[in-house]
PDB file of C-alpha atoms in Angstrom:
ATOM      1  CA  MET S 379     -88.495 158.662 129.194  1.00  0.00           C
ATOM      2  CA  MET S 380     -88.074 156.849 132.509  1.00  0.00           C
ATOM      3  CA  ARG S 381     -84.593 155.893 133.618  1.00  0.00           C
ATOM      4  CA  PRO S 382     -83.961 152.139 133.849  1.00  0.00           C
ATOM      5  CA  THR S 383     -83.099 152.540 137.547  1.00  0.00           C
ATOM      6  CA  MET S 384     -86.673 153.497 138.402  1.00  0.00           C
ATOM      7  CA  ARG S 385     -89.569 151.112 138.595  1.00  0.00           C
ATOM      8  CA  PRO S 386     -92.458 152.049 136.331  1.00  0.00           C
ATOM      9  CA  THR S 387     -94.734 152.086 139.382  1.00  0.00           C
ATOM     10  CA  MET S 388     -92.732 154.725 141.218  1.00  0.00           C
ATOM     11  CA  ARG S 389     -94.804 157.787 142.010  1.00  0.00           C
ATOM     12  CA  PRO S 390     -93.823 160.679 139.711  1.00  0.00           C
ATOM     13  CA  GLU S 391     -92.931 162.951 142.614  1.00  0.00           C
ATOM     14  CA  LEU S 392     -90.590 160.271 144.009  1.00  0.00           C
ATOM     15  CA  ALA S 393     -89.027 159.745 140.571  1.00  0.00           C
ATOM     16  CA  GLN S 394     -88.385 163.485 140.479  1.00  0.00           C
ATOM     17  CA  ILE S 395     -86.646 163.297 143.872  1.00  0.00           C
ATOM     18  CA  VAL S 396     -84.469 160.429 142.639  1.00  0.00           C
ATOM     19  CA  ALA S 397     -83.595 162.416 139.501  1.00  0.00           C
ATOM     20  CA  GLN S 398     -82.648 165.452 141.601  1.00  0.00           C
ATOM     21  CA  LEU S 399     -80.410 163.336 143.815  1.00  0.00           C
ATOM     22  CA  LEU S 400     -78.781 161.614 140.838  1.00  0.00           C
ATOM     23  CA  ALA S 401     -78.037 165.004 139.280  1.00  0.00           C
ATOM     24  CA  ARG S 402     -75.782 165.813 142.228  1.00  0.00           C
ATOM     25  CA  PRO S 403     -72.093 164.873 141.969  1.00  0.00           C
ATOM     26  CA  GLU S 404     -71.904 163.162 145.367  1.00  0.00           C
ATOM     27  CA  ARG S 405     -71.544 159.368 145.291  1.00  0.00           C
ATOM     28  CA  VAL S 406     -72.992 159.077 148.803  1.00  0.00           C
ATOM     29  CA  VAL S 407     -76.545 160.275 149.218  1.00  0.00           C
ATOM     30  CA  ASP S 408     -77.065 161.161 152.846  1.00  0.00           C
ATOM     31  CA  LEU S 409     -80.384 160.583 154.546  1.00  0.00           C
ATOM     32  CA  ASP S 410     -80.767 164.270 155.304  1.00  0.00           C
ATOM     33  CA  SER S 411     -80.812 165.030 151.572  1.00  0.00           C
ATOM     34  CA  ILE S 412     -83.542 162.476 150.938  1.00  0.00           C
ATOM     35  CA  GLY S 413     -85.564 163.704 153.893  1.00  0.00           C
ATOM     36  CA  GLU S 414     -85.240 167.343 152.881  1.00  0.00           C
ATOM     37  CA  LEU S 415     -86.487 166.635 149.359  1.00  0.00           C
ATOM     38  CA  ILE S 416     -89.353 164.515 150.645  1.00  0.00           C
ATOM     39  CA  GLY S 417     -90.231 167.311 153.051  1.00  0.00           C
ATOM     40  CA  VAL S 418     -93.790 166.921 154.284  1.00  0.00           C
ATOM     41  CA  MET S 419     -94.882 164.633 151.441  1.00  0.00           C
ATOM     42  CA  ALA S 420     -96.754 161.580 152.705  1.00  0.00           C
ATOM     43  CA  VAL S 421     -94.587 158.540 151.980  1.00  0.00           C
ATOM     44  CA  SER S 422     -94.861 154.887 152.834  1.00  0.00           C
ATOM     45  CA  THR S 423     -92.117 152.445 153.712  1.00  0.00           C
ATOM     46  CA  GLN S 424     -92.428 151.057 150.169  1.00  0.00           C
ATOM     47  CA  ASP S 425     -91.945 154.551 148.732  1.00  0.00           C
ATOM     48  CA  ILE S 426     -88.751 155.004 150.734  1.00  0.00           C
ATOM     49  CA  GLU S 427     -87.574 151.554 149.695  1.00  0.00           C
ATOM     50  CA  GLU S 428     -88.124 152.443 146.028  1.00  0.00           C
ATOM     51  CA  VAL S 429     -86.165 155.692 146.342  1.00  0.00           C
ATOM     52  CA  VAL S 430     -83.266 153.969 148.111  1.00  0.00           C
ATOM     53  CA  THR S 431     -83.256 151.066 145.643  1.00  0.00           C
ATOM     54  CA  ALA S 432     -83.302 153.394 142.625  1.00  0.00           C
ATOM     55  CA  LEU S 433     -80.365 155.340 144.044  1.00  0.00           C
ATOM     56  CA  GLU S 434     -78.397 152.169 144.800  1.00  0.00           C
ATOM     57  CA  VAL S 435     -79.086 150.688 141.354  1.00  0.00           C
ATOM     58  CA  ALA S 436     -77.791 153.936 139.872  1.00  0.00           C
ATOM     59  CA  GLY S 437     -74.511 153.412 141.739  1.00  0.00           C
ATOM     60  CA  ARG S 438     -75.039 155.668 144.714  1.00  0.00           C
ATOM     61  CA  THR S 439     -74.440 154.674 148.305  1.00  0.00           C
ATOM     62  CA  VAL S 440     -77.240 155.654 150.637  1.00  0.00           C
ATOM     63  CA  GLY S 441     -76.171 156.461 154.153  1.00  0.00           C
ATOM     64  CA  HIS S 442     -75.373 159.346 156.371  1.00  0.00           C
ATOM     65  CA  GLN S 443     -72.257 161.440 156.120  1.00  0.00           C
ATOM     66  CA  GLU S 444     -72.717 163.063 159.479  1.00  0.00           C
ATOM     67  CA  PRO S 445     -74.532 162.021 162.629  1.00  0.00           C
ATOM     68  CA  SER S 446     -77.340 164.552 162.085  1.00  0.00           C
ATOM     69  CA  ALA S 447     -79.843 161.981 160.765  1.00  0.00           C
ATOM     70  CA  SER S 448     -79.356 159.710 163.730  1.00  0.00           C
ATOM     71  CA  ALA S 449     -78.947 162.512 166.244  1.00  0.00           C
ATOM     72  CA  GLY S 450     -82.650 163.324 166.336  1.00  0.00           C
ATOM     73  CA  LEU S 451     -83.797 159.736 166.039  1.00  0.00           C
ATOM     74  CA  ALA S 452     -84.122 158.989 169.757  1.00  0.00           C
ATOM     75  CA  GLN S 453     -85.863 162.293 170.420  1.00  0.00           C
ATOM     76  CA  VAL S 454     -88.398 161.761 167.617  1.00  0.00           C
ATOM     77  CA  LEU S 455     -89.094 158.134 168.488  1.00  0.00           C
ATOM     78  CA  GLN S 456     -89.558 158.915 172.180  1.00  0.00           C
ATOM     79  CA  ALA S 457     -91.912 161.766 171.326  1.00  0.00           C
ATOM     80  CA  ALA S 458     -93.872 159.539 168.948  1.00  0.00           C
ATOM     81  CA  ARG S 459     -94.274 156.891 171.649  1.00  0.00           C
ATOM     82  CA  ARG S 460     -95.395 159.461 174.244  1.00  0.00           C
ATOM     83  CA  LEU S 461     -97.852 161.054 171.854  1.00  0.00           C
ATOM     84  CA  ARG S 462     -99.216 157.661 170.804  1.00  0.00           C
ATOM     85  CA  VAL S 463    -100.122 156.996 174.443  1.00  0.00           C
ATOM     86  CA  GLU S 464    -101.525 160.493 174.994  1.00  0.00           C
ATOM     87  CA  LEU S 465    -103.532 160.603 171.764  1.00  0.00           C
ATOM     88  CA  GLY S 466    -104.526 156.939 171.587  1.00  0.00           C
ATOM     89  CA  ARG S 467    -103.341 156.810 167.959  1.00  0.00           C
ATOM     90  CA  THR S 468    -100.241 157.219 165.866  1.00  0.00           C
ATOM     91  CA  PRO S 469     -99.238 160.895 165.874  1.00  0.00           C
ATOM     92  CA  THR S 470     -98.680 162.806 162.668  1.00  0.00           C
ATOM     93  CA  VAL S 471     -95.348 164.263 161.656  1.00  0.00           C
ATOM     94  CA  ALA S 472     -96.767 167.726 162.332  1.00  0.00           C
ATOM     95  CA  GLU S 473     -97.800 166.719 165.863  1.00  0.00           C
ATOM     96  CA  ILE S 474     -94.377 165.260 166.635  1.00  0.00           C
ATOM     97  CA  ALA S 475     -92.665 168.350 165.217  1.00  0.00           C
ATOM     98  CA  GLU S 476     -94.850 170.694 167.235  1.00  0.00           C
ATOM     99  CA  HIS S 477     -94.416 168.662 170.430  1.00  0.00           C
ATOM    100  CA  GLU S 478     -90.624 168.658 170.097  1.00  0.00           C
ATOM    101  CA  GLN S 479     -90.351 172.140 168.566  1.00  0.00           C
ATOM    102  CA  LEU S 480     -88.641 170.748 165.469  1.00  0.00           C
ATOM    103  CA  GLU S 481     -89.088 171.446 161.784  1.00  0.00           C
ATOM    104  CA  GLN S 482     -91.247 168.829 160.093  1.00  0.00           C
ATOM    105  CA  SER S 483     -88.399 168.035 157.708  1.00  0.00           C
ATOM    106  CA  ARG S 484     -86.202 167.060 160.694  1.00  0.00           C
ATOM    107  CA  VAL S 485     -88.894 164.663 161.899  1.00  0.00           C
ATOM    108  CA  HIS S 486     -89.140 163.178 158.395  1.00  0.00           C
ATOM    109  CA  VAL S 487     -85.370 162.699 158.279  1.00  0.00           C
ATOM    110  CA  ALA S 488     -85.373 160.929 161.652  1.00  0.00           C
ATOM    111  CA  LEU S 489     -88.267 158.668 160.640  1.00  0.00           C
ATOM    112  CA  LEU S 490     -86.611 157.931 157.304  1.00  0.00           C
ATOM    113  CA  PHE S 491     -83.415 157.030 159.115  1.00  0.00           C
ATOM    114  CA  ALA S 492     -85.386 154.683 161.403  1.00  0.00           C
ATOM    115  CA  ARG S 493     -86.947 152.931 158.408  1.00  0.00           C
ATOM    116  CA  ILE S 494     -83.602 152.486 156.683  1.00  0.00           C
ATOM    117  CA  VAL S 495     -81.947 151.193 159.850  1.00  0.00           C
ATOM    118  CA  GLN S 496     -84.727 148.607 160.186  1.00  0.00           C
ATOM    119  CA  ARG S 497     -83.843 147.136 156.776  1.00  0.00           C
TER     120      ARG S 497
END
């Protein structure tokens, strides 16, 4: 049975991530936690929005508890811009991670943080 906080159109793997986060006792869900669970899964801005909305409807605050999510943001965005020029297209998470010698999950966290900040 689907929880009332989740839209029926939410992808099952995203609903599972929301359920995992809601099972934790913390009232604040940091962006690193979301990014780590998403890992290398391909997600859209709408997917992220649905995860954040489901968490907020369930009474959680989504934010960052430490500066780690924002700390890598500038580095990742600068690398993405440089690679976009070099490659002539939008770089993949794997390409950004390799270029900056970061784990792909760290790149996902930084990009997730950027999307949330843009809200």
